[in-house]
Amino acid sequence: MTVQPYQVAAVVLGLLMLLFTSHEFYKRKIGPVPFAFWTLLWLGILMTGLFPDLYVPITRQVGLQTPIQFVTSFSVLALFILVFQIYARLGTIEKNLAKLGQVVAVERYLASSKRPSPINPDKYADAEKSRKSPSERGR
Amino acid sequence: MNTSHVSPIVCIIPAYNEERTIGEVVEGCLRYADYVLVVDDGSEDNTAVVAEKARAALIRHPFNLGVGAALLSGFLVGLTVNSKICVTLDGDGQHDPSDITRLVEPILRNEAEIVVGSRFVGGAGNMPLYKKWGNRILTKATSSASGLSLTDSQSGFRAYVRRAVEALIYDEPGYQYASESLILAARVGLRVIEVPIQARYIQGRARGTSISDGVRIFLHAMTARRRPN
């Protein structure tokens, strides 16, 4: 049986990334859930290189030609989902960071000018509550 | 500057790397306002030093948070100095502080809660063409989302009566605040009118809304109707 170049690439990539993922987990840079997810993914790629016939039945079932197509197609889909999740998370972090920066700046200013703070933590944390009409506020 | 605890007109100037122009803007505002507040939005140059030298009160963001966040910081402080009217204008010198009286008058006559200085009511002046067209599209989107009849939804030169400031707590840190605040104002029943202002654009200092900001504002305005208050 001849070894295809993609098999070598899959084995090398799988092993390297497994080592890197374990290192990141050991250094506590990633939690147990991402560690499990990425380990499974890299193992999947590694297995494709080592035992290309392993996925043949599933590959045929989903209408793809080769096992590596199966792995890459599903990896691309998984990556789209991941990118979307990261994007959504980033938006929330950006907004929270902006609020934090504002509170720091305003409180610093007020501390230096000895004025009472206008920031009501309950109101400010939930902007929706502040969106009342002037008539509702008893103007 | 009037430093008493009653400051009827407060100018709020968000500034990011505006050391060349901020001093002149502050001095101009001090002729028409009782309190001038510069929000240094994480500048890497001497904006803060120049603003303080020009006798402005200074709020410093620890890093760049966006013009919407800078204005909100200014509003929060503006409320503590017992302002009756908050006027916002850009720190790059494109707005003429002498127009402040024109913006404030309708509020004093109780004709509006928010007055927007429009660069298009009396002609667009020397506004770059791409900005003119971009502004037109965003203004149409904002008018459609808010139900207001606007000619310049992206103008940063505005006057707000105190209760409008209290009602407009928006959470858009970037340039979306310009549309967001008007949509919100219309929803809570605040009266918004426009008055003509002059704007000058200095070549080589083209700043403001980028194309990606424009796309974001447009999508924001188009989806605003479907989002809850």
Short mmCIF file of C-alpha atoms in Angstrom, two decimals:
data_model
loop_
_atom_site.label_atom_id
_atom_site.label_comp_id
_atom_site.label_asym_id
_atom_site.label_seq_id
_atom_site.Cartn_x
_atom_site.Cartn_y
_atom_site.Cartn_z
CA MET A 1 0.00 0.00 0.00
CA THR A 2 1.42 3.40 -0.99
CA VAL A 3 1.33 6.29 1.44
CA GLN A 4 -0.32 9.40 -0.02
CA PRO A 5 1.23 12.86 0.70
CA TYR A 6 -1.97 14.04 2.42
CA GLN A 7 -1.60 11.17 4.92
CA VAL A 8 1.86 12.39 5.93
CA ALA A 9 0.58 15.95 6.23
CA ALA A 10 -2.43 14.82 8.30
CA VAL A 11 -0.24 12.81 10.68
CA VAL A 12 2.34 15.60 11.13
CA LEU A 13 -0.35 18.29 11.59
CA GLY A 14 -2.41 16.10 13.92
CA LEU A 15 0.57 15.26 16.15
CA LEU A 16 1.88 18.83 16.28
CA MET A 17 -1.51 20.28 17.12
CA LEU A 18 -2.20 17.60 19.74
CA LEU A 19 1.08 18.54 21.43
CA PHE A 20 0.32 22.25 21.18
CA THR A 21 -3.24 21.80 22.54
CA SER A 22 -1.94 19.74 25.48
CA HIS A 23 0.69 22.40 26.17
CA GLU A 24 -1.95 25.16 26.17
CA PHE A 25 -4.17 23.12 28.51
CA TYR A 26 -1.23 22.37 30.81
CA LYS A 27 -0.42 26.12 30.94
CA ARG A 28 -4.13 26.75 31.76
CA LYS A 29 -4.58 28.90 28.68
CA ILE A 30 -7.60 26.86 27.59
CA GLY A 31 -10.30 25.19 29.69
CA PRO A 32 -11.29 21.50 29.71
CA VAL A 33 -14.15 21.87 27.22
CA PRO A 34 -12.09 23.55 24.44
CA PHE A 35 -9.28 21.08 25.23
CA ALA A 36 -11.62 18.10 24.68
CA PHE A 37 -13.07 19.65 21.49
CA TRP A 38 -9.71 20.40 19.90
CA THR A 39 -8.18 17.07 20.98
CA LEU A 40 -11.02 15.19 19.29
CA LEU A 41 -10.62 17.28 16.16
CA TRP A 42 -6.85 16.69 15.94
CA LEU A 43 -7.31 12.99 16.69
CA GLY A 44 -9.79 12.83 13.83
CA ILE A 45 -7.23 14.34 11.46
CA LEU A 46 -4.48 12.06 12.77
CA MET A 47 -6.66 8.97 12.26
CA THR A 48 -7.36 10.04 8.67
CA GLY A 49 -3.65 9.94 7.98
CA LEU A 50 -3.00 6.68 9.82
CA PHE A 51 -6.10 4.73 8.77
CA PRO A 52 -7.58 6.34 5.65
CA ASP A 53 -10.07 3.49 5.21
CA LEU A 54 -11.59 4.08 8.64
CA TYR A 55 -13.97 6.76 7.35
CA VAL A 56 -14.80 5.17 4.01
CA PRO A 57 -18.29 3.93 5.04
CA ILE A 58 -19.27 7.32 6.51
CA THR A 59 -17.68 9.17 3.59
CA ARG A 60 -19.78 7.22 1.07
CA GLN A 61 -22.90 7.74 3.19
CA VAL A 62 -22.56 11.54 3.01
CA GLY A 63 -21.71 11.52 -0.70
CA LEU A 64 -18.01 12.42 -0.55
CA GLN A 65 -15.20 10.71 -2.46
CA THR A 66 -12.33 10.39 0.01
CA PRO A 67 -11.92 10.38 3.81
CA ILE A 68 -9.81 13.54 3.75
CA GLN A 69 -12.69 15.35 1.98
CA PHE A 70 -14.95 14.25 4.80
CA VAL A 71 -12.60 15.65 7.45
CA THR A 72 -11.90 18.93 5.65
CA SER A 73 -15.56 19.58 4.77
CA PHE A 74 -16.71 19.12 8.33
CA SER A 75 -13.72 21.06 9.66
CA VAL A 76 -14.69 24.04 7.49
CA LEU A 77 -18.26 23.91 8.82
CA ALA A 78 -17.00 23.68 12.40
CA LEU A 79 -14.69 26.64 11.79
CA PHE A 80 -17.57 28.78 10.48
CA ILE A 81 -19.50 28.07 13.65
CA LEU A 82 -16.44 28.88 15.77
CA VAL A 83 -15.74 32.16 13.96
CA PHE A 84 -19.36 33.23 14.44
CA GLN A 85 -19.21 32.43 18.15
CA ILE A 86 -15.93 34.30 18.56
CA TYR A 87 -17.34 37.29 16.66
CA ALA A 88 -20.44 37.43 18.88
CA ARG A 89 -18.33 37.07 22.03
CA LEU A 90 -15.94 39.79 20.84
CA GLY A 91 -18.84 42.23 20.38
CA THR A 92 -19.99 41.66 23.96
CA ILE A 93 -16.45 42.00 25.31
CA GLU A 94 -15.96 45.23 23.33
CA LYS A 95 -19.14 46.77 24.77
CA ASN A 96 -18.29 45.70 28.31
CA LEU A 97 -14.78 47.05 27.94
CA ALA A 98 -16.14 50.39 26.72
CA LYS A 99 -18.46 50.61 29.75
CA LEU A 100 -15.61 49.73 32.10
CA GLY A 101 -13.33 52.33 30.52
CA GLN A 102 -16.06 54.97 30.81
CA VAL A 103 -16.75 54.22 34.45
CA VAL A 104 -13.02 54.41 35.26
CA ALA A 105 -12.66 57.72 33.39
CA VAL A 106 -15.79 59.34 34.89
CA GLU A 107 -15.05 58.19 38.45
CA ARG A 108 -11.45 59.48 38.14
CA TYR A 109 -12.70 62.84 36.93
CA LEU A 110 -15.29 63.08 39.70
CA ALA A 111 -12.80 62.04 42.37
CA SER A 112 -10.54 64.90 41.30
CA SER A 113 -13.40 67.43 41.19
CA LYS A 114 -15.22 66.09 44.33
CA ARG A 115 -18.61 65.89 42.63
CA PRO A 116 -21.15 63.14 43.39
CA SER A 117 -21.14 60.29 40.87
CA PRO A 118 -23.98 60.20 38.33
CA ILE A 119 -23.42 56.50 37.75
CA ASN A 120 -26.14 54.40 39.22
CA PRO A 121 -24.72 50.88 38.81
CA ASP A 122 -28.16 49.26 38.42
CA LYS A 123 -29.32 51.76 35.85
CA TYR A 124 -26.06 51.91 33.95
CA ALA A 125 -25.62 48.15 33.79
CA ASP A 126 -29.00 47.77 32.21
CA ALA A 127 -29.34 50.48 29.57
CA GLU A 128 -32.79 49.19 28.67
CA LYS A 129 -34.17 50.48 31.98
CA SER A 130 -33.00 53.98 31.16
CA ARG A 131 -34.91 54.07 27.90
CA LYS A 132 -38.08 55.52 29.33
CA SER A 133 -39.92 58.37 27.75
CA PRO A 134 -39.70 61.79 29.44
CA SER A 135 -43.44 61.56 30.20
CA GLU A 136 -42.82 58.29 32.03
CA ARG A 137 -40.15 60.05 34.03
CA GLY A 138 -42.68 62.66 35.11
CA ARG A 139 -41.40 65.63 33.18
CA MET B 1 -14.97 79.56 32.77
CA ASN B 2 -17.86 79.45 35.20
CA THR B 3 -16.90 76.80 37.76
CA SER B 4 -19.96 77.14 39.95
CA HIS B 5 -22.23 74.12 40.42
CA VAL B 6 -24.85 75.50 38.05
CA SER B 7 -23.67 75.35 34.42
CA PRO B 8 -26.55 76.02 32.04
CA ILE B 9 -24.63 75.29 28.82
CA VAL B 10 -22.01 72.57 28.80
CA CYS B 11 -19.95 71.83 25.69
CA ILE B 12 -18.80 68.25 25.31
CA ILE B 13 -15.96 67.65 22.86
CA PRO B 14 -14.86 64.09 22.14
CA ALA B 15 -11.25 64.18 20.95
CA TYR B 16 -8.83 61.60 19.64
CA ASN B 17 -5.37 62.83 18.59
CA GLU B 18 -6.55 66.42 18.03
CA GLU B 19 -3.60 68.36 19.53
CA ARG B 20 -3.46 70.64 16.49
CA THR B 21 -7.02 71.89 16.75
CA ILE B 22 -8.41 71.20 20.22
CA GLY B 23 -7.01 74.35 21.83
CA GLU B 24 -8.72 76.62 19.32
CA VAL B 25 -12.00 74.68 19.58
CA VAL B 26 -12.02 74.94 23.40
CA GLU B 27 -11.27 78.67 23.34
CA GLY B 28 -14.05 79.19 20.81
CA CYS B 29 -16.54 77.23 22.94
CA LEU B 30 -15.67 79.14 26.10
CA ARG B 31 -17.13 82.27 24.48
CA TYR B 32 -20.57 80.66 24.25
CA ALA B 33 -20.70 77.98 26.98
CA ASP B 34 -20.39 77.98 30.74
CA TYR B 35 -18.42 74.77 30.98
CA VAL B 36 -16.29 73.04 28.37
CA LEU B 37 -15.57 69.37 28.80
CA VAL B 38 -13.05 67.58 26.59
CA VAL B 39 -13.21 63.78 26.56
CA ASP B 40 -9.77 62.58 25.54
CA ASP B 41 -10.55 59.21 24.00
CA GLY B 42 -7.16 57.56 24.56
CA SER B 43 -5.13 60.00 22.43
CA GLU B 44 -1.48 59.20 21.79
CA ASP B 45 -0.52 62.85 21.27
CA ASN B 46 -0.78 65.93 23.51
CA THR B 47 -4.54 66.46 23.13
CA ALA B 48 -5.08 66.32 26.90
CA VAL B 49 -2.29 68.80 27.69
CA VAL B 50 -3.45 71.29 25.04
CA ALA B 51 -7.10 71.01 26.16
CA GLU B 52 -6.23 71.64 29.81
CA LYS B 53 -4.04 74.60 28.85
CA ALA B 54 -7.03 76.05 27.00
CA ARG B 55 -8.99 75.81 30.32
CA ALA B 56 -11.21 72.85 29.50
CA ALA B 57 -12.27 70.29 32.09
CA LEU B 58 -10.80 66.96 31.05
CA ILE B 59 -12.01 63.38 31.17
CA ARG B 60 -9.45 60.83 30.02
CA HIS B 61 -10.41 57.42 28.70
CA PRO B 62 -7.73 54.85 29.53
CA PHE B 63 -7.75 53.73 25.88
CA ASN B 64 -9.66 54.47 22.67
CA LEU B 65 -13.33 53.53 23.21
CA GLY B 66 -15.03 55.24 20.29
CA VAL B 67 -16.82 58.54 19.84
CA GLY B 68 -20.15 57.24 21.20
CA ALA B 69 -18.52 56.13 24.43
CA ALA B 70 -16.68 59.46 24.69
CA LEU B 71 -19.94 61.38 24.37
CA LEU B 72 -21.65 59.21 26.94
CA SER B 73 -18.80 59.84 29.42
CA GLY B 74 -19.24 63.55 28.71
CA PHE B 75 -23.01 63.34 29.27
CA LEU B 76 -22.55 61.52 32.58
CA VAL B 77 -20.25 64.28 33.82
CA GLY B 78 -22.45 66.95 32.22
CA LEU B 79 -25.31 65.82 34.43
CA THR B 80 -23.22 66.32 37.58
CA VAL B 81 -22.43 69.93 36.72
CA ASN B 82 -26.16 70.65 36.63
CA SER B 83 -26.17 71.47 32.96
CA LYS B 84 -29.43 72.61 31.42
CA ILE B 85 -28.23 72.13 27.87
CA CYS B 86 -25.41 69.90 26.59
CA VAL B 87 -23.84 70.86 23.26
CA THR B 88 -21.65 68.32 21.49
CA LEU B 89 -19.17 69.19 18.77
CA ASP B 90 -16.11 67.67 17.12
CA GLY B 91 -12.58 68.39 18.27
CA ASP B 92 -11.13 68.61 14.75
CA GLY B 93 -12.25 72.18 14.18
CA GLN B 94 -14.86 71.41 11.51
CA HIS B 95 -17.62 73.04 13.58
CA ASP B 96 -17.79 76.77 14.25
CA PRO B 97 -18.43 77.45 17.97
CA SER B 98 -20.32 80.62 17.07
CA ASP B 99 -23.11 78.32 15.81
CA ILE B 100 -23.72 77.20 19.42
CA THR B 101 -26.20 80.03 19.98
CA ARG B 102 -28.11 78.94 16.86
CA LEU B 103 -28.36 75.38 18.22
CA VAL B 104 -29.40 76.43 21.70
CA GLU B 105 -32.11 78.94 20.71
CA PRO B 106 -34.85 76.41 19.76
CA ILE B 107 -34.36 74.66 23.11
CA LEU B 108 -34.62 77.94 25.00
CA ARG B 109 -37.83 78.70 23.06
CA ASN B 110 -39.09 75.21 24.05
CA GLU B 111 -39.43 74.16 20.41
CA ALA B 112 -37.30 71.02 20.69
CA GLU B 113 -35.45 68.72 23.07
CA ILE B 114 -32.69 67.93 20.57
CA VAL B 115 -31.32 70.29 17.94
CA VAL B 116 -29.08 68.85 15.22
CA GLY B 117 -26.74 71.14 13.31
CA SER B 118 -27.25 70.19 9.69
CA ARG B 119 -24.51 70.70 7.13
CA PHE B 120 -27.06 70.29 4.32
CA VAL B 121 -29.88 72.69 5.19
CA GLY B 122 -27.94 75.63 3.77
CA GLY B 123 -25.85 73.65 1.23
CA ALA B 124 -23.16 71.07 1.91
CA GLY B 125 -20.21 73.47 1.64
CA ASN B 126 -16.91 71.80 0.83
CA MET B 127 -17.81 68.38 2.17
CA PRO B 128 -15.94 65.69 0.21
CA LEU B 129 -18.20 63.99 -2.35
CA TYR B 130 -17.87 60.45 -0.95
CA LYS B 131 -18.85 61.75 2.50
CA LYS B 132 -21.80 63.62 1.02
CA TRP B 133 -23.19 60.49 -0.63
CA GLY B 134 -22.42 58.25 2.33
CA ASN B 135 -24.16 60.72 4.61
CA ARG B 136 -27.19 60.85 2.34
CA ILE B 137 -27.63 57.06 2.44
CA LEU B 138 -27.20 56.88 6.22
CA THR B 139 -29.57 59.80 6.75
CA LYS B 140 -32.25 58.09 4.63
CA ALA B 141 -31.82 54.88 6.67
CA THR B 142 -31.98 56.78 9.97
CA SER B 143 -35.01 58.84 8.86
CA SER B 144 -36.79 55.66 7.83
CA ALA B 145 -35.99 53.91 11.13
CA SER B 146 -36.89 56.86 13.33
CA GLY B 147 -39.77 58.43 11.39
CA LEU B 148 -38.00 61.80 11.63
CA SER B 149 -37.46 64.04 8.63
CA LEU B 150 -33.71 64.56 8.67
CA THR B 151 -31.11 65.98 6.31
CA ASP B 152 -27.95 65.20 8.31
CA SER B 153 -28.25 62.32 10.75
CA GLN B 154 -24.47 61.98 11.14
CA SER B 155 -23.77 65.49 12.39
CA GLY B 156 -21.88 65.57 15.69
CA PHE B 157 -22.84 69.21 16.33
CA ARG B 158 -25.95 68.96 18.45
CA ALA B 159 -27.67 70.45 21.47
CA TYR B 160 -29.59 68.35 24.01
CA VAL B 161 -31.82 69.55 26.79
CA ARG B 162 -31.04 67.87 30.12
CA ARG B 163 -34.01 65.49 30.10
CA ALA B 164 -33.03 64.32 26.60
CA VAL B 165 -29.56 63.47 27.89
CA GLU B 166 -31.13 61.51 30.73
CA ALA B 167 -33.35 59.59 28.32
CA LEU B 168 -30.64 58.78 25.79
CA ILE B 169 -28.50 56.16 27.38
CA TYR B 170 -27.33 54.29 24.33
CA ASP B 171 -24.79 51.50 24.30
CA GLU B 172 -23.13 52.02 20.93
CA PRO B 173 -19.50 52.94 21.52
CA GLY B 174 -18.65 53.73 17.88
CA TYR B 175 -20.06 56.07 15.24
CA GLN B 176 -23.43 54.27 15.38
CA TYR B 177 -24.34 56.56 18.31
CA ALA B 178 -25.30 59.31 15.80
CA SER B 179 -28.15 57.26 14.34
CA GLU B 180 -28.88 55.29 17.50
CA SER B 181 -29.48 58.41 19.60
CA LEU B 182 -31.93 59.87 17.03
CA ILE B 183 -33.86 56.61 16.68
CA LEU B 184 -34.05 56.36 20.46
CA ALA B 185 -35.12 60.02 20.74
CA ALA B 186 -37.98 59.45 18.31
CA ARG B 187 -39.08 56.34 20.19
CA VAL B 188 -39.32 58.13 23.53
CA GLY B 189 -41.14 61.10 21.97
CA LEU B 190 -38.43 63.75 22.11
CA ARG B 191 -38.78 66.59 19.61
CA VAL B 192 -35.85 66.75 17.18
CA ILE B 193 -35.25 69.65 14.80
CA GLU B 194 -32.40 70.70 12.54
CA VAL B 195 -30.79 74.09 12.11
CA PRO B 196 -28.23 75.02 9.44
CA ILE B 197 -24.58 75.15 10.45
CA GLN B 198 -21.32 75.79 8.66
CA ALA B 199 -18.70 73.05 8.53
CA ARG B 200 -15.17 73.33 7.23
CA TYR B 201 -13.08 70.43 6.03
CA ILE B 202 -9.32 70.75 6.14
CA GLN B 203 -7.60 68.82 3.35
CA GLY B 204 -5.46 65.94 4.56
CA ARG B 205 -7.41 65.72 7.79
CA ALA B 206 -10.30 63.68 6.51
CA ARG B 207 -11.56 61.86 9.58
CA GLY B 208 -14.80 60.46 10.84
CA THR B 209 -16.96 57.66 9.59
CA SER B 210 -15.07 55.03 7.58
CA ILE B 211 -16.71 52.72 5.03
CA SER B 212 -16.93 49.88 7.58
CA ASP B 213 -18.49 52.31 10.11
CA GLY B 214 -20.95 53.35 7.40
CA VAL B 215 -21.97 49.77 6.71
CA ARG B 216 -22.40 49.17 10.44
CA ILE B 217 -24.53 52.32 10.89
CA PHE B 218 -26.67 51.39 7.88
CA LEU B 219 -27.32 47.84 9.11
CA HIS B 220 -27.97 49.16 12.59
CA ALA B 221 -30.53 51.67 11.35
CA MET B 222 -32.20 49.13 9.07
CA THR B 223 -32.63 46.60 11.89
CA ALA B 224 -33.56 49.18 14.54
CA ARG B 225 -37.31 48.84 13.91
CA ARG B 226 -37.24 45.15 14.69
CA ARG B 227 -35.26 45.51 17.90
CA PRO B 228 -37.09 46.18 21.18
CA ASN B 229 -36.64 49.44 23.12
#
